[in-house]
PDB file of C-alpha atoms in Angstrom:
ATOM      1  CA  MET Q   1     119.365 157.600 148.915  1.00  0.00           C
ATOM      2  CA  GLY Q   2     118.452 155.009 151.473  1.00  0.00           C
ATOM      3  CA  VAL Q   3     119.565 151.726 152.860  1.00  0.00           C
ATOM      4  CA  HIS Q   4     117.915 148.599 154.292  1.00  0.00           C
ATOM      5  CA  HIS Q   5     116.605 149.953 157.555  1.00  0.00           C
ATOM      6  CA  GLY Q   6     116.573 148.221 160.876  1.00  0.00           C
ATOM      7  CA  LEU Q   7     119.427 146.887 162.951  1.00  0.00           C
ATOM      8  CA  PRO Q   8     120.347 143.230 163.162  1.00  0.00           C
ATOM      9  CA  PRO Q   9     118.952 141.227 166.107  1.00  0.00           C
ATOM     10  CA  ALA Q  10     120.250 142.273 169.482  1.00  0.00           C
ATOM     11  CA  GLY Q  11     122.003 138.985 169.874  1.00  0.00           C
ATOM     12  CA  ARG Q  12     124.374 139.972 167.073  1.00  0.00           C
ATOM     13  CA  ARG Q  13     125.892 142.709 169.288  1.00  0.00           C
ATOM     14  CA  GLY Q  14     125.385 141.190 172.693  1.00  0.00           C
ATOM     15  CA  ALA Q  15     126.032 137.487 172.062  1.00  0.00           C
ATOM     16  CA  ARG Q  16     129.125 135.879 173.603  1.00  0.00           C
ATOM     17  CA  ARG Q  17     131.676 134.981 170.970  1.00  0.00           C
ATOM     18  CA  GLN Q  18     133.057 131.467 170.970  1.00  0.00           C
ATOM     19  CA  GLU Q  19     136.709 130.630 170.530  1.00  0.00           C
ATOM     20  CA  GLY Q  20     137.352 129.812 166.873  1.00  0.00           C
ATOM     21  CA  ASP Q  21     134.503 131.992 165.671  1.00  0.00           C
ATOM     22  CA  PRO Q  22     135.885 134.417 163.050  1.00  0.00           C
ATOM     23  CA  MET Q  23     134.307 137.226 165.028  1.00  0.00           C
ATOM     24  CA  THR Q  24     136.942 136.614 167.727  1.00  0.00           C
ATOM     25  CA  GLU Q  25     139.806 137.268 165.314  1.00  0.00           C
ATOM     26  CA  SER Q  26     141.711 140.509 165.841  1.00  0.00           C
ATOM     27  CA  VAL Q  27     141.795 142.622 162.693  1.00  0.00           C
ATOM     28  CA  PHE Q  28     143.452 145.695 164.255  1.00  0.00           C
ATOM     29  CA  GLU Q  29     145.172 146.060 167.585  1.00  0.00           C
ATOM     30  CA  LEU Q  30     146.943 148.792 169.528  1.00  0.00           C
ATOM     31  CA  ARG Q  31     149.202 147.810 172.403  1.00  0.00           C
ATOM     32  CA  GLY Q  32     150.613 150.335 174.863  1.00  0.00           C
ATOM     33  CA  ILE Q  33     150.262 153.343 172.583  1.00  0.00           C
ATOM     34  CA  ASP Q  34     151.936 156.496 174.026  1.00  0.00           C
ATOM     35  CA  MET Q  35     151.984 159.854 172.288  1.00  0.00           C
ATOM     36  CA  HIS Q  36     154.022 162.695 173.698  1.00  0.00           C
ATOM     37  CA  TYR Q  37     154.267 166.297 172.481  1.00  0.00           C
ATOM     38  CA  GLY Q  38     157.203 167.542 174.452  1.00  0.00           C
ATOM     39  CA  TYR Q  39     156.161 167.330 178.129  1.00  0.00           C
ATOM     40  CA  VAL Q  40     152.505 166.774 177.155  1.00  0.00           C
ATOM     41  CA  ARG Q  41     151.281 163.169 177.166  1.00  0.00           C
ATOM     42  CA  ALA Q  42     148.378 163.052 174.743  1.00  0.00           C
ATOM     43  CA  LEU Q  43     148.028 159.261 174.941  1.00  0.00           C
ATOM     44  CA  ASP Q  44     149.096 157.086 177.851  1.00  0.00           C
ATOM     45  CA  GLY Q  45     149.353 153.332 177.332  1.00  0.00           C
ATOM     46  CA  ILE Q  46     146.314 152.874 175.181  1.00  0.00           C
ATOM     47  CA  ASP Q  47     145.284 149.272 174.330  1.00  0.00           C
ATOM     48  CA  VAL Q  48     142.445 148.772 171.821  1.00  0.00           C
ATOM     49  CA  THR Q  49     141.459 145.601 169.928  1.00  0.00           C
ATOM     50  CA  VAL Q  50     139.014 145.576 166.996  1.00  0.00           C
ATOM     51  CA  ARG Q  51     137.728 142.258 165.823  1.00  0.00           C
ATOM     52  CA  HIS Q  52     136.357 140.924 162.589  1.00  0.00           C
ATOM     53  CA  GLY Q  53     132.890 142.447 161.946  1.00  0.00           C
ATOM     54  CA  GLU Q  54     132.954 144.459 165.131  1.00  0.00           C
ATOM     55  CA  VAL Q  55     131.914 148.088 165.580  1.00  0.00           C
ATOM     56  CA  VAL Q  56     133.958 149.751 168.355  1.00  0.00           C
ATOM     57  CA  GLY Q  57     132.752 153.154 169.599  1.00  0.00           C
ATOM     58  CA  LEU Q  58     135.510 155.538 170.688  1.00  0.00           C
ATOM     59  CA  LEU Q  59     134.057 158.118 173.126  1.00  0.00           C
ATOM     60  CA  GLY Q  60     135.466 160.947 175.181  1.00  0.00           C
ATOM     61  CA  ASP Q  61     135.144 164.638 175.824  1.00  0.00           C
ATOM     62  CA  ASN Q  62     137.104 167.290 173.832  1.00  0.00           C
ATOM     63  CA  GLY Q  63     140.823 166.857 174.627  1.00  0.00           C
ATOM     64  CA  ALA Q  64     140.386 163.202 175.678  1.00  0.00           C
ATOM     65  CA  GLY Q  65     142.720 161.959 172.964  1.00  0.00           C
ATOM     66  CA  LYS Q  66     140.191 160.553 170.419  1.00  0.00           C
ATOM     67  CA  SER Q  67     141.540 162.579 167.492  1.00  0.00           C
ATOM     68  CA  THR Q  68     145.143 161.802 168.356  1.00  0.00           C
ATOM     69  CA  LEU Q  69     144.414 158.146 168.597  1.00  0.00           C
ATOM     70  CA  LEU Q  70     142.518 158.169 165.252  1.00  0.00           C
ATOM     71  CA  LYS Q  71     145.587 159.846 163.659  1.00  0.00           C
ATOM     72  CA  VAL Q  72     147.809 157.097 165.020  1.00  0.00           C
ATOM     73  CA  MET Q  73     145.426 154.445 163.670  1.00  0.00           C
ATOM     74  CA  SER Q  74     145.412 156.074 160.257  1.00  0.00           C
ATOM     75  CA  GLY Q  75     149.138 156.632 160.036  1.00  0.00           C
ATOM     76  CA  ALA Q  76     148.910 160.461 160.100  1.00  0.00           C
ATOM     77  CA  HIS Q  77     150.888 160.423 163.390  1.00  0.00           C
ATOM     78  CA  GLN Q  78     153.528 157.966 164.559  1.00  0.00           C
ATOM     79  CA  PRO Q  79     153.228 157.039 168.265  1.00  0.00           C
ATOM     80  CA  THR Q  80     156.071 157.771 170.633  1.00  0.00           C
ATOM     81  CA  SER Q  81     155.952 154.132 171.716  1.00  0.00           C
ATOM     82  CA  GLY Q  82     153.717 151.095 171.435  1.00  0.00           C
ATOM     83  CA  THR Q  83     152.791 148.492 168.885  1.00  0.00           C
ATOM     84  CA  ILE Q  84     150.263 148.341 166.054  1.00  0.00           C
ATOM     85  CA  LEU Q  85     149.123 144.919 164.787  1.00  0.00           C
ATOM     86  CA  VAL Q  86     147.078 144.258 161.651  1.00  0.00           C
ATOM     87  CA  HIS Q  87     145.692 140.661 161.364  1.00  0.00           C
ATOM     88  CA  GLY Q  88     148.049 139.823 164.205  1.00  0.00           C
ATOM     89  CA  GLU Q  89     151.190 141.046 162.496  1.00  0.00           C
ATOM     90  CA  PRO Q  90     153.161 143.943 163.986  1.00  0.00           C
ATOM     91  CA  THR Q  91     153.361 146.795 161.582  1.00  0.00           C
ATOM     92  CA  THR Q  92     154.488 150.453 161.309  1.00  0.00           C
ATOM     93  CA  PHE Q  93     152.549 153.201 159.650  1.00  0.00           C
ATOM     94  CA  ALA Q  94     155.017 155.893 158.384  1.00  0.00           C
ATOM     95  CA  SER Q  95     152.187 157.663 156.540  1.00  0.00           C
ATOM     96  CA  PRO Q  96     148.439 157.304 155.710  1.00  0.00           C
ATOM     97  CA  SER Q  97     149.326 155.487 152.540  1.00  0.00           C
ATOM     98  CA  ASP Q  98     150.901 152.740 154.641  1.00  0.00           C
ATOM     99  CA  SER Q  99     147.703 152.246 156.611  1.00  0.00           C
ATOM    100  CA  THR Q 100     145.670 152.287 153.444  1.00  0.00           C
ATOM    101  CA  ALA Q 101     147.879 149.568 151.998  1.00  0.00           C
ATOM    102  CA  ALA Q 102     147.368 147.550 155.153  1.00  0.00           C
ATOM    103  CA  GLY Q 103     143.577 147.692 154.713  1.00  0.00           C
ATOM    104  CA  VAL Q 104     142.776 150.602 157.103  1.00  0.00           C
ATOM    105  CA  GLN Q 105     140.533 153.274 155.588  1.00  0.00           C
ATOM    106  CA  MET Q 106     139.838 156.654 157.204  1.00  0.00           C
ATOM    107  CA  VAL Q 107     136.605 158.477 156.443  1.00  0.00           C
ATOM    108  CA  TYR Q 108     137.115 162.159 157.431  1.00  0.00           C
ATOM    109  CA  GLN Q 109     134.410 164.624 158.289  1.00  0.00           C
ATOM    110  CA  ASP Q 110     135.027 166.583 155.036  1.00  0.00           C
ATOM    111  CA  LEU Q 111     134.438 163.285 153.121  1.00  0.00           C
ATOM    112  CA  ALA Q 112     137.011 164.105 150.362  1.00  0.00           C
ATOM    113  CA  LEU Q 113     134.453 163.683 147.593  1.00  0.00           C
ATOM    114  CA  VAL Q 114     134.763 165.269 144.138  1.00  0.00           C
ATOM    115  CA  GLU Q 115     131.485 167.145 144.067  1.00  0.00           C
ATOM    116  CA  ALA Q 116     131.483 167.876 140.281  1.00  0.00           C
ATOM    117  CA  GLN Q 117     131.823 164.120 139.477  1.00  0.00           C
ATOM    118  CA  ASP Q 118     129.088 161.524 139.671  1.00  0.00           C
ATOM    119  CA  ILE Q 119     128.663 158.786 142.271  1.00  0.00           C
ATOM    120  CA  ALA Q 120     130.279 156.125 140.100  1.00  0.00           C
ATOM    121  CA  THR Q 121     133.377 158.222 139.500  1.00  0.00           C
ATOM    122  CA  ASN Q 122     133.731 158.933 143.216  1.00  0.00           C
ATOM    123  CA  LEU Q 123     133.384 155.258 144.098  1.00  0.00           C
ATOM    124  CA  ASN Q 124     136.156 154.383 141.590  1.00  0.00           C
ATOM    125  CA  LEU Q 125     138.614 157.091 142.471  1.00  0.00           C
ATOM    126  CA  GLY Q 126     142.135 155.596 142.565  1.00  0.00           C
ATOM    127  CA  ARG Q 127     141.054 152.371 140.942  1.00  0.00           C
ATOM    128  CA  GLU Q 128     139.669 153.509 137.619  1.00  0.00           C
ATOM    129  CA  ILE Q 129     138.792 150.958 134.966  1.00  0.00           C
ATOM    130  CA  LEU Q 130     140.518 151.738 131.660  1.00  0.00           C
ATOM    131  CA  ARG Q 131     139.192 151.007 128.300  1.00  0.00           C
ATOM    132  CA  LYS Q 132     140.623 148.077 126.421  1.00  0.00           C
ATOM    133  CA  GLY Q 133     143.145 148.466 123.659  1.00  0.00           C
ATOM    134  CA  PRO Q 134     144.916 151.587 122.493  1.00  0.00           C
ATOM    135  CA  LEU Q 135     142.452 153.953 124.215  1.00  0.00           C
ATOM    136  CA  GLY Q 136     143.255 152.337 127.582  1.00  0.00           C
ATOM    137  CA  TRP Q 137     146.910 152.738 126.912  1.00  0.00           C
ATOM    138  CA  LEU Q 138     146.218 156.445 126.545  1.00  0.00           C
ATOM    139  CA  GLY Q 139     144.373 156.544 129.837  1.00  0.00           C
ATOM    140  CA  PHE Q 140     140.787 156.674 128.672  1.00  0.00           C
ATOM    141  CA  VAL Q 141     138.361 155.469 131.328  1.00  0.00           C
ATOM    142  CA  ASP Q 142     135.640 152.910 130.735  1.00  0.00           C
ATOM    143  CA  HIS Q 143     132.729 154.807 132.292  1.00  0.00           C
ATOM    144  CA  LYS Q 144     130.180 152.088 131.501  1.00  0.00           C
ATOM    145  CA  ALA Q 145     132.229 149.485 133.344  1.00  0.00           C
ATOM    146  CA  GLN Q 146     132.746 151.814 136.267  1.00  0.00           C
ATOM    147  CA  ARG Q 147     129.050 152.548 136.498  1.00  0.00           C
ATOM    148  CA  LYS Q 148     128.296 148.833 136.608  1.00  0.00           C
ATOM    149  CA  ARG Q 149     130.896 148.118 139.278  1.00  0.00           C
ATOM    150  CA  ALA Q 150     129.609 151.052 141.397  1.00  0.00           C
ATOM    151  CA  ALA Q 151     126.011 149.844 141.074  1.00  0.00           C
ATOM    152  CA  ASP Q 152     127.075 146.272 141.983  1.00  0.00           C
ATOM    153  CA  GLU Q 153     129.014 147.413 145.062  1.00  0.00           C
ATOM    154  CA  LEU Q 154     126.221 149.630 146.355  1.00  0.00           C
ATOM    155  CA  ASP Q 155     123.744 146.804 145.888  1.00  0.00           C
ATOM    156  CA  ARG Q 156     126.027 144.456 147.788  1.00  0.00           C
ATOM    157  CA  LEU Q 157     126.202 146.980 150.659  1.00  0.00           C
ATOM    158  CA  GLY Q 158     122.387 147.197 150.653  1.00  0.00           C
ATOM    159  CA  VAL Q 159     122.403 150.873 149.580  1.00  0.00           C
ATOM    160  CA  ARG Q 160     119.350 152.119 147.682  1.00  0.00           C
ATOM    161  CA  THR Q 161     121.016 155.102 146.029  1.00  0.00           C
ATOM    162  CA  ALA Q 162     120.313 157.811 143.548  1.00  0.00           C
ATOM    163  CA  PRO Q 163     121.442 156.859 140.016  1.00  0.00           C
ATOM    164  CA  VAL Q 164     125.188 156.384 139.993  1.00  0.00           C
ATOM    165  CA  THR Q 165     125.368 158.966 137.189  1.00  0.00           C
ATOM    166  CA  ARG Q 166     124.154 161.742 139.524  1.00  0.00           C
ATOM    167  CA  PRO Q 167     126.770 164.350 140.465  1.00  0.00           C
ATOM    168  CA  VAL Q 168     127.709 164.393 144.152  1.00  0.00           C
ATOM    169  CA  GLU Q 169     126.932 168.151 144.320  1.00  0.00           C
ATOM    170  CA  MET Q 170     123.251 167.235 143.792  1.00  0.00           C
ATOM    171  CA  LEU Q 171     123.122 164.922 146.787  1.00  0.00           C
ATOM    172  CA  SER Q 172     122.011 165.651 150.335  1.00  0.00           C
ATOM    173  CA  GLY Q 173     124.426 165.593 153.262  1.00  0.00           C
ATOM    174  CA  GLY Q 174     123.281 162.096 154.264  1.00  0.00           C
ATOM    175  CA  GLN Q 175     123.661 160.804 150.706  1.00  0.00           C
ATOM    176  CA  ARG Q 176     127.174 162.188 150.485  1.00  0.00           C
ATOM    177  CA  GLN Q 177     128.093 160.537 153.764  1.00  0.00           C
ATOM    178  CA  VAL Q 178     126.729 157.191 152.550  1.00  0.00           C
ATOM    179  CA  VAL Q 179     128.773 157.545 149.309  1.00  0.00           C
ATOM    180  CA  ALA Q 180     131.943 158.262 151.323  1.00  0.00           C
ATOM    181  CA  LEU Q 181     131.300 155.227 153.570  1.00  0.00           C
ATOM    182  CA  ALA Q 182     130.535 153.009 150.626  1.00  0.00           C
ATOM    183  CA  ARG Q 183     133.683 154.114 148.783  1.00  0.00           C
ATOM    184  CA  ALA Q 184     135.799 153.244 151.899  1.00  0.00           C
ATOM    185  CA  ALA Q 185     133.976 149.934 152.382  1.00  0.00           C
ATOM    186  CA  THR Q 186     134.746 148.829 148.826  1.00  0.00           C
ATOM    187  CA  ARG Q 187     138.466 149.230 149.667  1.00  0.00           C
ATOM    188  CA  VAL Q 188     138.504 147.054 152.831  1.00  0.00           C
ATOM    189  CA  THR Q 189     136.369 144.127 151.709  1.00  0.00           C
ATOM    190  CA  GLY Q 190     137.994 141.070 150.268  1.00  0.00           C
ATOM    191  CA  GLU Q 191     139.667 137.870 151.388  1.00  0.00           C
ATOM    192  CA  ARG Q 192     140.980 139.650 154.469  1.00  0.00           C
ATOM    193  CA  ASN Q 193     138.574 142.361 155.522  1.00  0.00           C
ATOM    194  CA  GLY Q 194     140.116 145.510 156.905  1.00  0.00           C
ATOM    195  CA  VAL Q 195     138.982 148.257 159.198  1.00  0.00           C
ATOM    196  CA  LEU Q 196     137.117 151.576 158.725  1.00  0.00           C
ATOM    197  CA  LEU Q 197     137.904 154.579 160.898  1.00  0.00           C
ATOM    198  CA  LEU Q 198     134.873 156.859 161.042  1.00  0.00           C
ATOM    199  CA  ASP Q 199     135.266 160.400 162.425  1.00  0.00           C
ATOM    200  CA  GLU Q 200     131.903 161.835 163.589  1.00  0.00           C
ATOM    201  CA  PRO Q 201     130.045 160.496 160.495  1.00  0.00           C
ATOM    202  CA  THR Q 202     126.699 161.905 161.625  1.00  0.00           C
ATOM    203  CA  ALA Q 203     127.787 165.268 163.128  1.00  0.00           C
ATOM    204  CA  ALA Q 204     125.973 167.439 160.574  1.00  0.00           C
ATOM    205  CA  LEU Q 205     123.113 165.129 159.710  1.00  0.00           C
ATOM    206  CA  GLY Q 206     119.454 165.100 160.602  1.00  0.00           C
ATOM    207  CA  TYR Q 207     117.514 162.189 162.075  1.00  0.00           C
ATOM    208  CA  GLU Q 208     116.580 160.367 158.870  1.00  0.00           C
ATOM    209  CA  GLN Q 209     120.068 160.828 157.370  1.00  0.00           C
ATOM    210  CA  THR Q 210     121.662 159.594 160.656  1.00  0.00           C
ATOM    211  CA  ARG Q 211     119.423 156.545 160.441  1.00  0.00           C
ATOM    212  CA  GLN Q 212     120.646 155.777 156.932  1.00  0.00           C
ATOM    213  CA  VAL Q 213     124.309 156.005 158.014  1.00  0.00           C
ATOM    214  CA  ARG Q 214     123.657 153.961 161.156  1.00  0.00           C
ATOM    215  CA  ALA Q 215     122.041 151.161 159.073  1.00  0.00           C
ATOM    216  CA  LEU Q 216     124.903 151.176 156.567  1.00  0.00           C
ATOM    217  CA  ILE Q 217     127.549 150.859 159.331  1.00  0.00           C
ATOM    218  CA  ARG Q 218     125.728 147.804 160.734  1.00  0.00           C
ATOM    219  CA  ARG Q 219     125.437 146.336 157.278  1.00  0.00           C
ATOM    220  CA  MET Q 220     129.164 146.722 156.694  1.00  0.00           C
ATOM    221  CA  ALA Q 221     129.814 145.003 159.997  1.00  0.00           C
ATOM    222  CA  GLU Q 222     127.564 142.160 158.992  1.00  0.00           C
ATOM    223  CA  GLN Q 223     129.795 141.645 155.913  1.00  0.00           C
ATOM    224  CA  GLY Q 224     132.897 141.342 158.110  1.00  0.00           C
ATOM    225  CA  VAL Q 225     134.254 144.921 158.055  1.00  0.00           C
ATOM    226  CA  ALA Q 226     135.579 146.122 161.400  1.00  0.00           C
ATOM    227  CA  CYS Q 227     134.738 149.717 162.262  1.00  0.00           C
ATOM    228  CA  VAL Q 228     136.044 152.241 164.784  1.00  0.00           C
ATOM    229  CA  LEU Q 229     133.417 154.980 165.334  1.00  0.00           C
ATOM    230  CA  VAL Q 230     134.372 158.295 166.920  1.00  0.00           C
ATOM    231  CA  THR Q 231     131.229 160.116 167.986  1.00  0.00           C
ATOM    232  CA  HIS Q 232     129.751 162.396 170.611  1.00  0.00           C
ATOM    233  CA  ASP Q 233     126.298 160.908 169.792  1.00  0.00           C
ATOM    234  CA  LEU Q 234     125.622 158.463 172.724  1.00  0.00           C
ATOM    235  CA  PRO Q 235     122.355 157.173 171.264  1.00  0.00           C
ATOM    236  CA  LEU Q 236     124.160 156.433 168.008  1.00  0.00           C
ATOM    237  CA  ALA Q 237     126.908 154.573 169.896  1.00  0.00           C
ATOM    238  CA  ALA Q 238     124.397 152.559 171.802  1.00  0.00           C
ATOM    239  CA  ALA Q 239     122.476 151.656 168.704  1.00  0.00           C
ATOM    240  CA  VAL Q 240     125.292 150.701 166.347  1.00  0.00           C
ATOM    241  CA  CYS Q 241     128.313 149.624 168.492  1.00  0.00           C
ATOM    242  CA  ASP Q 242     129.244 146.160 169.701  1.00  0.00           C
ATOM    243  CA  ARG Q 243     131.732 147.575 172.204  1.00  0.00           C
ATOM    244  CA  ILE Q 244     132.571 151.014 173.565  1.00  0.00           C
ATOM    245  CA  VAL Q 245     135.923 152.379 174.564  1.00  0.00           C
ATOM    246  CA  VAL Q 246     136.087 155.612 176.580  1.00  0.00           C
ATOM    247  CA  LEU Q 247     139.078 157.925 176.826  1.00  0.00           C
ATOM    248  CA  ASN Q 248     139.670 160.556 179.460  1.00  0.00           C
ATOM    249  CA  ARG Q 249     142.709 162.856 179.393  1.00  0.00           C
ATOM    250  CA  GLY Q 250     144.654 160.488 177.150  1.00  0.00           C
ATOM    251  CA  ARG Q 251     143.934 157.310 179.144  1.00  0.00           C
ATOM    252  CA  LYS Q 252     141.509 154.501 178.512  1.00  0.00           C
ATOM    253  CA  VAL Q 253     139.006 154.479 181.383  1.00  0.00           C
ATOM    254  CA  ALA Q 254     136.443 152.006 180.080  1.00  0.00           C
ATOM    255  CA  ASP Q 255     136.160 149.130 177.597  1.00  0.00           C
ATOM    256  CA  VAL Q 256     132.776 147.476 177.714  1.00  0.00           C
ATOM    257  CA  THR Q 257     130.208 145.784 175.508  1.00  0.00           C
ATOM    258  CA  ALA Q 258     127.403 148.143 174.507  1.00  0.00           C
ATOM    259  CA  ALA Q 259     124.882 145.759 176.009  1.00  0.00           C
ATOM    260  CA  GLU Q 260     126.473 145.919 179.408  1.00  0.00           C
ATOM    261  CA  THR Q 261     126.475 149.705 179.848  1.00  0.00           C
ATOM    262  CA  ASP Q 262     124.118 152.702 179.673  1.00  0.00           C
ATOM    263  CA  ASN Q 263     124.212 156.420 179.094  1.00  0.00           C
ATOM    264  CA  ASP Q 264     124.710 157.270 182.802  1.00  0.00           C
ATOM    265  CA  GLN Q 265     127.757 155.120 183.048  1.00  0.00           C
ATOM    266  CA  LEU Q 266     129.205 156.416 179.781  1.00  0.00           C
ATOM    267  CA  VAL Q 267     128.656 160.030 180.772  1.00  0.00           C
ATOM    268  CA  GLY Q 268     130.346 159.222 184.162  1.00  0.00           C
ATOM    269  CA  TRP Q 269     133.474 157.840 182.424  1.00  0.00           C
ATOM    270  CA  ILE Q 270     133.558 160.675 179.840  1.00  0.00           C
ATOM    271  CA  THR Q 271     133.353 163.469 182.485  1.00  0.00           C
ATOM    272  CA  GLY Q 272     135.561 161.713 185.046  1.00  0.00           C
ATOM    273  CA  ALA Q 273     132.793 161.367 187.655  1.00  0.00           C
ATOM    274  CA  ARG Q 274     132.963 157.577 187.373  1.00  0.00           C
ATOM    275  CA  GLU Q 275     136.100 155.652 188.420  1.00  0.00           C
ATOM    276  CA  SER Q 276     138.186 154.117 185.656  1.00  0.00           C
ATOM    277  CA  MET Q 277     137.791 150.410 185.101  1.00  0.00           C
ATOM    278  CA  PHE Q 278     141.565 150.074 185.015  1.00  0.00           C
TER     279      PHE Q 278
END
């Protein structure tokens, strides 16, 4: 499996956005998010804004609060205080199903794919196409229609994939990651594009597989999908992110465009050697 390689022009990620440009619209926003576990403050007044078609890297050392913040974004945890806004509207996530309904899709490290089933079936999980007539009433799936929809969606995302009839268990790690990302992307694209939350999507991948995933993330952003990328891979963050947010001990210490920072600065914020911007 492969994708169209090559990143968009640098101006795409570094250009200044004009007022009224759809790219300036907030898709997902956190304001003053606190998370307490007894006397332990895991998150302290976190503000994060993710705009239409923007890739935001979320960096930090172990224990910085990245996983906790991701769980708040996905509805797995409810914050102690603070506000979540989706397309500018305040909302509350009581569970992951609430965030999914609001257009927020989480892609976990374990991918949650059904390995014995083929690519088409995995892409259509939870939105199966039933056959027409009595067979549909009995719950029979229209596999031909599902294969066509899967192929069309992968083509729209620019993915050059194995046949959609191939079982997931026969795919490489990079191919499985691309299938998981594509499945999530199909659920957040539409009239009001949503946001993808990506938890270390390249952690177990080699160079070529990482390049495939990187290119797919940029292609999804080009199509208007907002992405939050949690990663320890600084070169990946520099290559794919529009903006980078750094957490340290539960606090936001940096929020900069990728074009305006470098590895030394990021490492300084991550380790605490560099003073917080706030």
